[in-house]
Tab-separated table of C-alpha atoms and ligand atoms in Angstrom:
chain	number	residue	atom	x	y	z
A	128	UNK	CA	107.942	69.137	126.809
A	129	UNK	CA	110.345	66.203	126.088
A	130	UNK	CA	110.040	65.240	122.202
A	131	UNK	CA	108.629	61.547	122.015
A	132	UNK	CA	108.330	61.412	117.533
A	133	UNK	CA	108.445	63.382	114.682
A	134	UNK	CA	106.293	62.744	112.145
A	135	UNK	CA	106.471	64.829	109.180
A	136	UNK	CA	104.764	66.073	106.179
A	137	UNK	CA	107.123	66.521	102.823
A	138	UNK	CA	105.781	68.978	100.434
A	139	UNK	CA	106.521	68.004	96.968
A	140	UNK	CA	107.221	64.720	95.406
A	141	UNK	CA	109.249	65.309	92.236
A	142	UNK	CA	113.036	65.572	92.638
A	143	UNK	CA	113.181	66.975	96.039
A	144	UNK	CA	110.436	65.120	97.287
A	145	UNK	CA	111.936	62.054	96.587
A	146	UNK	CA	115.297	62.341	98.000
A	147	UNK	CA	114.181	63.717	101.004
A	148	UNK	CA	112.170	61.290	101.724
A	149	UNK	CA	114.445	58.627	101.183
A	150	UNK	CA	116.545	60.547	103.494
A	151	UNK	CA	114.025	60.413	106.186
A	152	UNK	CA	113.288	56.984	106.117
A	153	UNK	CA	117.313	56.146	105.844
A	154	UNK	CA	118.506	58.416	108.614
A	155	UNK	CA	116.767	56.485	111.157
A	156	UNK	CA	118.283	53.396	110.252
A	157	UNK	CA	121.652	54.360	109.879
A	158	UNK	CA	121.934	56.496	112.639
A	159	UNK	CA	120.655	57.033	116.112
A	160	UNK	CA	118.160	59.751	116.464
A	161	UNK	CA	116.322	59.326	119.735
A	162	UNK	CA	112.606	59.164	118.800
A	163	UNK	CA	110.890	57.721	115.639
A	164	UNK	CA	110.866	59.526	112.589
A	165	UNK	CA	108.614	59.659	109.962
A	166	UNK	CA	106.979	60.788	106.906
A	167	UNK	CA	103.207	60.738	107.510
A	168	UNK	CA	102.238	62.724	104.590
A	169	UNK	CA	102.802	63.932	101.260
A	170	UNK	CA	101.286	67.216	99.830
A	171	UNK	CA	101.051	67.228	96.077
A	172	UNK	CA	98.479	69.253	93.821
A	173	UNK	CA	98.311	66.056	91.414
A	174	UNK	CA	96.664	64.044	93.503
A	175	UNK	CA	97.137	61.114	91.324
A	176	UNK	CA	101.004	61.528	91.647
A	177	UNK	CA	101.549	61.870	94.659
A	178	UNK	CA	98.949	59.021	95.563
A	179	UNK	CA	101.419	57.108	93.533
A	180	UNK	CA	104.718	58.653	94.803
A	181	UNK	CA	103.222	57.874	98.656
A	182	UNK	CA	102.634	54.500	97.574
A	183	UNK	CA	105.960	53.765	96.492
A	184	UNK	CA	107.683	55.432	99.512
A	185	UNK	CA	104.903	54.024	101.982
A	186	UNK	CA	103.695	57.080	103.042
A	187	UNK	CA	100.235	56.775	104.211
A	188	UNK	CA	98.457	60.005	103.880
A	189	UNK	CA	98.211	62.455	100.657
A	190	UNK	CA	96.857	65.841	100.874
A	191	UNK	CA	96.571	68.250	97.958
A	192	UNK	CA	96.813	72.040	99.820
A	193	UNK	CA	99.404	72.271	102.186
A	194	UNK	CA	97.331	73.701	104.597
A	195	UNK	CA	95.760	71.048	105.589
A	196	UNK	CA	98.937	69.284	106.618
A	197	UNK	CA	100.369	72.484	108.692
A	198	UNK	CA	96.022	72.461	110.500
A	199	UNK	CA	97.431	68.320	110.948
A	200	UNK	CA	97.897	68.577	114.990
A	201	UNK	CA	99.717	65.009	114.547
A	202	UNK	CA	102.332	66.347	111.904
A	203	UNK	CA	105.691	67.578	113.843
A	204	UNK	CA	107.711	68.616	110.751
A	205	UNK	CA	107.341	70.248	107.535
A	206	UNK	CA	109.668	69.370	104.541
A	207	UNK	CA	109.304	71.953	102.235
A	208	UNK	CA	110.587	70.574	98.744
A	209	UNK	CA	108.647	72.557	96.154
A	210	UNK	CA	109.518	75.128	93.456
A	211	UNK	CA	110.477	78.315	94.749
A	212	UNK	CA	107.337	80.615	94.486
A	213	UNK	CA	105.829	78.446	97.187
A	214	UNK	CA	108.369	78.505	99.718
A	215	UNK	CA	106.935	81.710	101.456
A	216	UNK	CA	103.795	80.320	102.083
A	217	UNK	CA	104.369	76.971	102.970
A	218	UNK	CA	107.394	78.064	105.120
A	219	UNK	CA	106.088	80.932	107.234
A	220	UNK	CA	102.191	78.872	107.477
A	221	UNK	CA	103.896	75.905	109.280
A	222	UNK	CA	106.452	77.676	111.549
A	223	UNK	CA	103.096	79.946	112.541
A	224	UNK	CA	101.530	76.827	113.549
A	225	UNK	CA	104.121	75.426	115.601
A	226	UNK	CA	105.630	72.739	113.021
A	227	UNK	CA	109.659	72.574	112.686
A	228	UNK	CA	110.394	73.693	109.067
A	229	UNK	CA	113.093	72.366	106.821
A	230	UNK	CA	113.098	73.924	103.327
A	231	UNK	CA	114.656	73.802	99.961
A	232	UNK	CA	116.965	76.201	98.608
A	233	UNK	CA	116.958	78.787	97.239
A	234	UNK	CA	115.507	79.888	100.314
A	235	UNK	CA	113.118	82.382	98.620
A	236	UNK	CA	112.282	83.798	94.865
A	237	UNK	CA	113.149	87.161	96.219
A	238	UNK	CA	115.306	89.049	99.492
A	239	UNK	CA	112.225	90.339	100.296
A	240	UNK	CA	110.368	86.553	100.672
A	241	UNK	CA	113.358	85.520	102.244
A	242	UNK	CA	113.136	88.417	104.985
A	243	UNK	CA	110.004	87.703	105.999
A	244	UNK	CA	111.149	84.021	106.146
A	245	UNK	CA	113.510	85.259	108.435
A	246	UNK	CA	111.013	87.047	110.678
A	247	UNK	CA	108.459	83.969	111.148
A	248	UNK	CA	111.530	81.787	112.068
A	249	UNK	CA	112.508	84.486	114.470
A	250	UNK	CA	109.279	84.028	116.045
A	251	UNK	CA	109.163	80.815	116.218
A	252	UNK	CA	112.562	80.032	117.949
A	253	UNK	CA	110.893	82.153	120.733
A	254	UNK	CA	108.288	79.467	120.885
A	255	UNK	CA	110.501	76.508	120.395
A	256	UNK	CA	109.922	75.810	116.949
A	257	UNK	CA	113.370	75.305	114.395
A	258	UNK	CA	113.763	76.272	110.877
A	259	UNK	CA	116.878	75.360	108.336
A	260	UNK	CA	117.663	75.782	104.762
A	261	UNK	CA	118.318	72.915	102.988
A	262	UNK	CA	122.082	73.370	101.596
A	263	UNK	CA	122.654	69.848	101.102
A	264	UNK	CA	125.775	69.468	100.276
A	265	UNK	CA	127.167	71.038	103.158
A	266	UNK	CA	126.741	67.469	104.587
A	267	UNK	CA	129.359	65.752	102.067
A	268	UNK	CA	131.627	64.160	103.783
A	269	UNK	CA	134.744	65.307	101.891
A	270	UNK	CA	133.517	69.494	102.229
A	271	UNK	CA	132.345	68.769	106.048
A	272	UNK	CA	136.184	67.745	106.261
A	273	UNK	CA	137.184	70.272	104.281
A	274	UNK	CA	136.181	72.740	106.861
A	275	UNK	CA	137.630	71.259	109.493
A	276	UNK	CA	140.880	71.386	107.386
A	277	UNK	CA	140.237	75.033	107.190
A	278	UNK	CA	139.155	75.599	111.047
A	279	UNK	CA	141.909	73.566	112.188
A	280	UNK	CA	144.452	76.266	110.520
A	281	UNK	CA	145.593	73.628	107.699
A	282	UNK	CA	144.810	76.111	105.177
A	283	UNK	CA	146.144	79.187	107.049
A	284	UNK	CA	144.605	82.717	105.752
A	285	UNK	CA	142.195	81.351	102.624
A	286	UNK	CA	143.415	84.121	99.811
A	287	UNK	CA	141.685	82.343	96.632
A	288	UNK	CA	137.955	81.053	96.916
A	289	UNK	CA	137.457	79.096	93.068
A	290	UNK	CA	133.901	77.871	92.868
A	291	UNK	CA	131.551	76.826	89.852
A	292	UNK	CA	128.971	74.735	89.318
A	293	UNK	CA	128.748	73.142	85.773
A	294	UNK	CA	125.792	70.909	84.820
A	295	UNK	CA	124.433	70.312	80.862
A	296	UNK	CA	120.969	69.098	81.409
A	297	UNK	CA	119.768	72.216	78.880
A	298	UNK	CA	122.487	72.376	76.848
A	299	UNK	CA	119.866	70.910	74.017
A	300	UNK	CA	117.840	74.146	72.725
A	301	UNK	CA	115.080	71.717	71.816
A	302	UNK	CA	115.045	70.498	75.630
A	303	UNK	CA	111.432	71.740	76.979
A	304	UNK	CA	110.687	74.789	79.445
A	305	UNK	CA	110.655	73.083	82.442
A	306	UNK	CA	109.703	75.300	86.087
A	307	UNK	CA	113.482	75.931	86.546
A	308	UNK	CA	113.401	77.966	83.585
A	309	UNK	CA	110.716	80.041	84.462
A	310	UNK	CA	111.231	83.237	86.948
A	311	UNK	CA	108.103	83.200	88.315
A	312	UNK	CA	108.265	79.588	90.000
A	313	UNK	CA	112.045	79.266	89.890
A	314	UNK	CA	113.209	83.363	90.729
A	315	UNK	CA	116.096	82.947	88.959
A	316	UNK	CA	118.045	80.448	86.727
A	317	UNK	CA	121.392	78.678	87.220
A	318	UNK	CA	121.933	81.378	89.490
A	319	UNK	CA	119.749	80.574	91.955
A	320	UNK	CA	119.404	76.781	91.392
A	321	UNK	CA	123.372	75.810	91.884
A	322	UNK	CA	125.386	79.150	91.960
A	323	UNK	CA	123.031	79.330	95.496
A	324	UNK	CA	124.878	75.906	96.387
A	325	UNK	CA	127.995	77.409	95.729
A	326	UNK	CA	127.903	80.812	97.529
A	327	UNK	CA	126.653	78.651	100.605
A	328	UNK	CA	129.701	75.883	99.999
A	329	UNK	CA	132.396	78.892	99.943
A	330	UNK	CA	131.152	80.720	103.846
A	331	UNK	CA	130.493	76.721	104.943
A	332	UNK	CA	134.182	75.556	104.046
A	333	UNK	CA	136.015	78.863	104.849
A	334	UNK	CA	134.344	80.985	107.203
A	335	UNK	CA	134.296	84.108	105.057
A	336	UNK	CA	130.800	85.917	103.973
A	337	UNK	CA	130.552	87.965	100.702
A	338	UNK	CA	131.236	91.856	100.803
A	339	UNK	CA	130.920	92.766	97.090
A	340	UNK	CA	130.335	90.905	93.572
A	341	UNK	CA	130.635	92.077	89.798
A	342	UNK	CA	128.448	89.554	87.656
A	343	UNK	CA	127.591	88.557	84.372
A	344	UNK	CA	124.468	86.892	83.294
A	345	UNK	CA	123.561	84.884	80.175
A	346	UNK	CA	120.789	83.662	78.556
A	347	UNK	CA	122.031	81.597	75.863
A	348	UNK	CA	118.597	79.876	74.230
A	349	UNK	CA	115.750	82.207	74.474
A	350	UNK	CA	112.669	80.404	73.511
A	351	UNK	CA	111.963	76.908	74.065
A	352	UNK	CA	109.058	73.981	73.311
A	353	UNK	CA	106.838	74.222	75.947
A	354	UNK	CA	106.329	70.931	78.478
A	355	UNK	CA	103.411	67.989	76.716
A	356	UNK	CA	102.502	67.737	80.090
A	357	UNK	CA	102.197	69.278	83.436
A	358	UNK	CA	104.150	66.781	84.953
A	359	UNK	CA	107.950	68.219	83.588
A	360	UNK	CA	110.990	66.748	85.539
A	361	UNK	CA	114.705	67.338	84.265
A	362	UNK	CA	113.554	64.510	82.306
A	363	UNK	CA	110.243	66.359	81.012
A	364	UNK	CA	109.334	66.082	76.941
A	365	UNK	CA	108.481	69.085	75.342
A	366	UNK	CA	105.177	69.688	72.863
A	367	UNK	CA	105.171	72.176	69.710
A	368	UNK	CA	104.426	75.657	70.940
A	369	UNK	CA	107.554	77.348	72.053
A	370	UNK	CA	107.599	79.680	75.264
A	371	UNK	CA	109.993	82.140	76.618
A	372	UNK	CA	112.590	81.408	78.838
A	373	UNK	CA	112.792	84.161	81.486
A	374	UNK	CA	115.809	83.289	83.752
A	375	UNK	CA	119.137	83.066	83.224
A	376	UNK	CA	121.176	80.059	81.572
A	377	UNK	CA	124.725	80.784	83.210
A	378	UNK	CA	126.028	83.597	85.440
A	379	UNK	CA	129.753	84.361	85.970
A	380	UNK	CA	131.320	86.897	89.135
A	381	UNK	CA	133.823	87.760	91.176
A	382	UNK	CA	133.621	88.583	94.498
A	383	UNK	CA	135.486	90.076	97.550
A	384	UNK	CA	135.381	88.237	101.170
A	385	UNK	CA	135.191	90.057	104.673
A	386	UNK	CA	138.564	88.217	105.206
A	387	UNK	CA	140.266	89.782	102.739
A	388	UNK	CA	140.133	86.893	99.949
A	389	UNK	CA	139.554	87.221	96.402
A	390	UNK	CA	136.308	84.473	95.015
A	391	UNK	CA	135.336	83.662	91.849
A	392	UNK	CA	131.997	81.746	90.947
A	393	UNK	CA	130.756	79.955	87.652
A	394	UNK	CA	126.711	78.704	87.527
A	395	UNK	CA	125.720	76.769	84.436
A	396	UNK	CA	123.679	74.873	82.815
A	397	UNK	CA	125.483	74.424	79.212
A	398	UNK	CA	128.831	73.127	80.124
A	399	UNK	CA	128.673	70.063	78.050
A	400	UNK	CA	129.980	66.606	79.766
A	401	UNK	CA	129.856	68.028	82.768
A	402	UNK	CA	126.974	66.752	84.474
A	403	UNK	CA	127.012	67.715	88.173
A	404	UNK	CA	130.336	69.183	88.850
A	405	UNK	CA	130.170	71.032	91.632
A	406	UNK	CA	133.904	72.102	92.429
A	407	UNK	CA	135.625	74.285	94.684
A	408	UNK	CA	139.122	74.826	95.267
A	409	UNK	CA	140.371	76.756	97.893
A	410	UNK	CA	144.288	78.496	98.353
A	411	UNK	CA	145.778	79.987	101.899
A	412	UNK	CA	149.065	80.734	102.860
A	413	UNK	CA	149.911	77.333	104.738
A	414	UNK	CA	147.876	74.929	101.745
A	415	UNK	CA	145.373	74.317	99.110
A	416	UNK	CA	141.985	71.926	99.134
A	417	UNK	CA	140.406	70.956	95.939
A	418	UNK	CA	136.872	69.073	95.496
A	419	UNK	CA	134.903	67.888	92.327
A	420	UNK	CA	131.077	66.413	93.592
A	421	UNK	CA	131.823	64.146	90.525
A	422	UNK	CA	133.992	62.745	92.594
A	423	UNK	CA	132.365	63.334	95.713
A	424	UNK	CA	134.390	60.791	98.336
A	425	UNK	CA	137.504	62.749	97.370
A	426	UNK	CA	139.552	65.408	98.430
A	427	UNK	CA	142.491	66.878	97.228
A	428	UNK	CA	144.717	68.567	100.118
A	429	UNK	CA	148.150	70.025	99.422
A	430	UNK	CA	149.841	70.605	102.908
A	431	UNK	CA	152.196	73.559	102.499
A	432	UNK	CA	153.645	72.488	106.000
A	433	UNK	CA	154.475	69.135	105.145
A	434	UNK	CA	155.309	69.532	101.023
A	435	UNK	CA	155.951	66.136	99.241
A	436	UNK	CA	159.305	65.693	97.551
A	437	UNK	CA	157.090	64.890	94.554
A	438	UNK	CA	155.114	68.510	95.267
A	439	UNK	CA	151.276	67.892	94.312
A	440	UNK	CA	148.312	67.828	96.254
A	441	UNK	CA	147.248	64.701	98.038
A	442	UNK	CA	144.582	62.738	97.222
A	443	UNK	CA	142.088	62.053	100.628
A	444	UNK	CA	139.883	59.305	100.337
A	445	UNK	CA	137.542	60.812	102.856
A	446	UNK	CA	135.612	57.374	103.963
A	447	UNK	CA	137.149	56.431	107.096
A	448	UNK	CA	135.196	56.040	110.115
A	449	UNK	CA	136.603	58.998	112.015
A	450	UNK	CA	135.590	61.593	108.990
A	451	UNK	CA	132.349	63.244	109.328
A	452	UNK	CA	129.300	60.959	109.052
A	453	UNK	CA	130.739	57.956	106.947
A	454	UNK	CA	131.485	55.763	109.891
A	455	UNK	CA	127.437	55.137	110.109
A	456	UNK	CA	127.903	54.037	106.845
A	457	UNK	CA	130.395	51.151	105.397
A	458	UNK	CA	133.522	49.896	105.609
A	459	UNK	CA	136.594	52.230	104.548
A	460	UNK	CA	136.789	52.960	100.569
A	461	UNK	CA	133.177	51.787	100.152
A	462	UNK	CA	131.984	55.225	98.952
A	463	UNK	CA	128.449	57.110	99.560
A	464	UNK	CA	126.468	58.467	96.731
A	465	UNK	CA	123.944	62.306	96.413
A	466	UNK	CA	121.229	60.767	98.331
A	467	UNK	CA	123.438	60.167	101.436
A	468	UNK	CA	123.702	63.784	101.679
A	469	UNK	CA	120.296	64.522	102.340
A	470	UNK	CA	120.333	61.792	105.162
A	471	UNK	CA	122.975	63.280	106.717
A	472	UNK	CA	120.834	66.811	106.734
A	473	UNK	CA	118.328	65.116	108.034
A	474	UNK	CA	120.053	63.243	110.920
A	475	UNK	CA	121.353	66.795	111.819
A	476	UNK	CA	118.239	68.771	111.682
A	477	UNK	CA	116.345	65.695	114.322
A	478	UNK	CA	119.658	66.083	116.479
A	479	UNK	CA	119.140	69.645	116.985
A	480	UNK	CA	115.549	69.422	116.999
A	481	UNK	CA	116.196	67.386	119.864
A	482	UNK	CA	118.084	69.287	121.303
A	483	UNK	CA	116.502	72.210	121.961
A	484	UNK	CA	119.269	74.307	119.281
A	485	UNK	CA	118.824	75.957	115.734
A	486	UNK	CA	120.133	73.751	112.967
A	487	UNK	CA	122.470	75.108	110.237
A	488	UNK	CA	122.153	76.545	108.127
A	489	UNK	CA	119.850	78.978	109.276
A	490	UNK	CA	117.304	81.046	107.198
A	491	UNK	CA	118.919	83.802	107.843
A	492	UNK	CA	122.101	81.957	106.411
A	493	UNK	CA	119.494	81.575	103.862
A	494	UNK	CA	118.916	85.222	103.286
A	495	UNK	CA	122.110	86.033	103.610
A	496	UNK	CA	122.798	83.926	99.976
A	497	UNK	CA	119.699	85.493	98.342
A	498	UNK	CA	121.192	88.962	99.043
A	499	UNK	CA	124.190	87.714	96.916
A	500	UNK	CA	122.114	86.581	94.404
A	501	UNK	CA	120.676	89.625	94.041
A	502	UNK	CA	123.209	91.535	94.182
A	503	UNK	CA	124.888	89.831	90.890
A	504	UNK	CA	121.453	89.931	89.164
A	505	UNK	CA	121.825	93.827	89.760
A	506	UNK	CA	125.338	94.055	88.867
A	507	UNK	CA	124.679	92.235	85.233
A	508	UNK	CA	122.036	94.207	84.558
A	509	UNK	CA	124.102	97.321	85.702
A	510	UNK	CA	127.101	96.600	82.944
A	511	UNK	CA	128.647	94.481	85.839
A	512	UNK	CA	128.953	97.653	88.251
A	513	UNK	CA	130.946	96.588	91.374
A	514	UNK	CA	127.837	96.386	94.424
A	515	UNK	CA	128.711	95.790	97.576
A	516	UNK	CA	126.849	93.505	99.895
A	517	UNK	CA	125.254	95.037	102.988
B	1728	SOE	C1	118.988	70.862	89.222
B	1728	SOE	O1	119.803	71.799	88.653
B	1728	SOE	C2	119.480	70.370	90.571
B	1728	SOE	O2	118.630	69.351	90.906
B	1728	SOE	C3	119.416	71.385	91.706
B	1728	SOE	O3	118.117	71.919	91.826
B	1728	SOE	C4	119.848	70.732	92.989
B	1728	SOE	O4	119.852	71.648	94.021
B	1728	SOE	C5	121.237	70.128	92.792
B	1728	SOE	O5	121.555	69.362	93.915
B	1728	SOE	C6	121.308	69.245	91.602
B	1728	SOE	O6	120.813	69.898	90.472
């Protein structure tokens, strides 16, 4: 049956929420999708909020239990952009009743979620229906041509996969204990949140998947004020009663690749002044690529085939209209920003959709991070024992 809309129902309407939806309604304009797009409904527990957040985004319908957008018969899509220890539900409800699922990372709290995550999305491919995990930055410009670098032998065999992730939002013991810091709705801490964006970055931009880690894992502010109000973003205020943090601040480990590469990964949240630097650098026998997402319309290549008398890497500005996505956007040099990201994810999902083919990445690409995750939780909790990856 040809495909003539999707109209979709986002789930959540804090962070996630918002820049997804702002994704939705962008990708249409900016890029050609095929069929009309968009967001119908918004499924928030505060009714009040997300009343407000629909009315701000022009979203016509609120509902406050999910289920009643996946029993919607005219809702096509469900966004799922809520913390963690929802996912499972939401996820596995939808695809069971025929509605294409996008949905936030990490996939899952645990493996075991994220297997049966797996198996419902299984199903549903059988019947048509797509599923993807939402690894955002994947669709960077500057790391989508990063792995075309890679695929198109520039890099020759990757030996050195660097990766970390450094943010300071709780760097402040006094800053309050938001979801993120709580296991039960989060799983697990910086690990999951951005090291999660990391181990997916390092198999998107080189090809190689994961065969062992040895991890550490740190907690560096136990207790903290709990949240004044319900409502706690990254921006949340904290009252006077303290709480127990119960995930991890930072986590550290090395890995080795099925290619024969040696990775190393940094998550966390207390590296002051650095606010969202996601980096990786990556080293093969023919070159080297470097990328900060603080500097996101950047890459650094050095092109061991073609070495400048000056030696150096190169500086790419990756903007051009023949790099990956940016000629729907503006002129050359005229940068994009984090919110063009999720557009791009978006525009991909609806082409595949389309198409009749499963988007990337998949949730079993999905599982196949919260495996790693897991497996460095185990290791630091194991005096860092070496533990291979299935
Ligand atoms: C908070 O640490 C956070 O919003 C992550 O949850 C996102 O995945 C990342 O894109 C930015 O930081």
């Amino acid at each position: 049956m040809t495909i003539q809309k999707l109209d979709v129902a986002v789930a959540g309407y804090a962070f996630m929420g918002r820049v997804h939806s702002a994704g939705w309604a962008q990708a249409a304009k900016f890029f050609d999708l095929g069929v009309p797009v968009n967001v119908t409904t918004v499924v928030g527990r505060n009714r009040a909020a997300a009343q407000e957040f629909a009315d701000r985004f022009g979203i016509p319908n609120v509902v406050t239990d999910w289920r009643e957008a996946v029993a919607d018969p005219s809702i096509d899509v469900v966004d799922v952009c809520t913390p963690g220890d929802s996912h499972v539900d939401i996820a596995i409800g939808a695809l069971e009743a025929g509605k294409h699922v996008i949905c936030e990372k990490p996939l899952a709290n645990t493996v075991e979620g994220a297997e049966r995550m797996v198996a419902a999305a299984e199903a549903a491919k059988a019947r048509g229906v797509r599923s993807m995990v939402g690894f955002s930055y994947r669709r960077t410009p500057a790391l989508a041509y990063a792995r075309k670098l890679v695929q198109d032998g520039r890099i020759g065999d990757v030996r050195h996969i660097r990766a970390v992730y450094l943010q300071d939002w709780i760097a402040d013991p006094e800053f309050p204990l938001v979801w993120r810091l709580d296991k039960e709705a989060a799983g697990s801490g910086a690990l999951g949140d951005i090291g999660a964006h990391i181990i997916d970055l390092a198999a998107f931009v080189t090809g190689h998947r994961l065969t062992g880690v040895s991890g550490l894992t740190e907690t560096f502010v136990k207790s903290r004020p709990k949240l004044a109000s319900q409502t706690g973003g990254l921006s949340a205020q904290g009252g006077t009663e303290r709480g127990e943090v119960t995930v991890d601040d930072a986590a550290v480990f090395i890995a080795r690749t099925d290619q024969g590469a040696l990775a190393t990964f940094e998550a966390t949240r207390f590296a002051l002044g650095r606010r969202n630097a996601m980096r990786i650098e990556v080293n093969g026998s023919k070159g080297s690529l470097a990328f900060d997402f603080e500097r996101m319309n950047e890459l650094e290549f050095y092109d061991g085939a073609n070495p400048d008398v000056e030696a150096g890497f190169r500086r790419v500005l990756v903007t051009e209209p023949d790099h990956p996505y940016t000629g729907a956007w503006w002129p050359a040099g005229h940068g994009l920003g984090y919110e063009h990201t999720f557009t791009h994810e978006i525009r991909d999902f609806v082409v595949d959709v389309l198409a009749g083919r499963d988007p990337e990445p998949s949730f079993a690409d999905g599982l196949a991070v919260q495996k790693v995750l897991a497996a460095v939780e185990d290791s630091a909790v194991n005096s860092s024992r070496w533990t291979p990856l299935g």
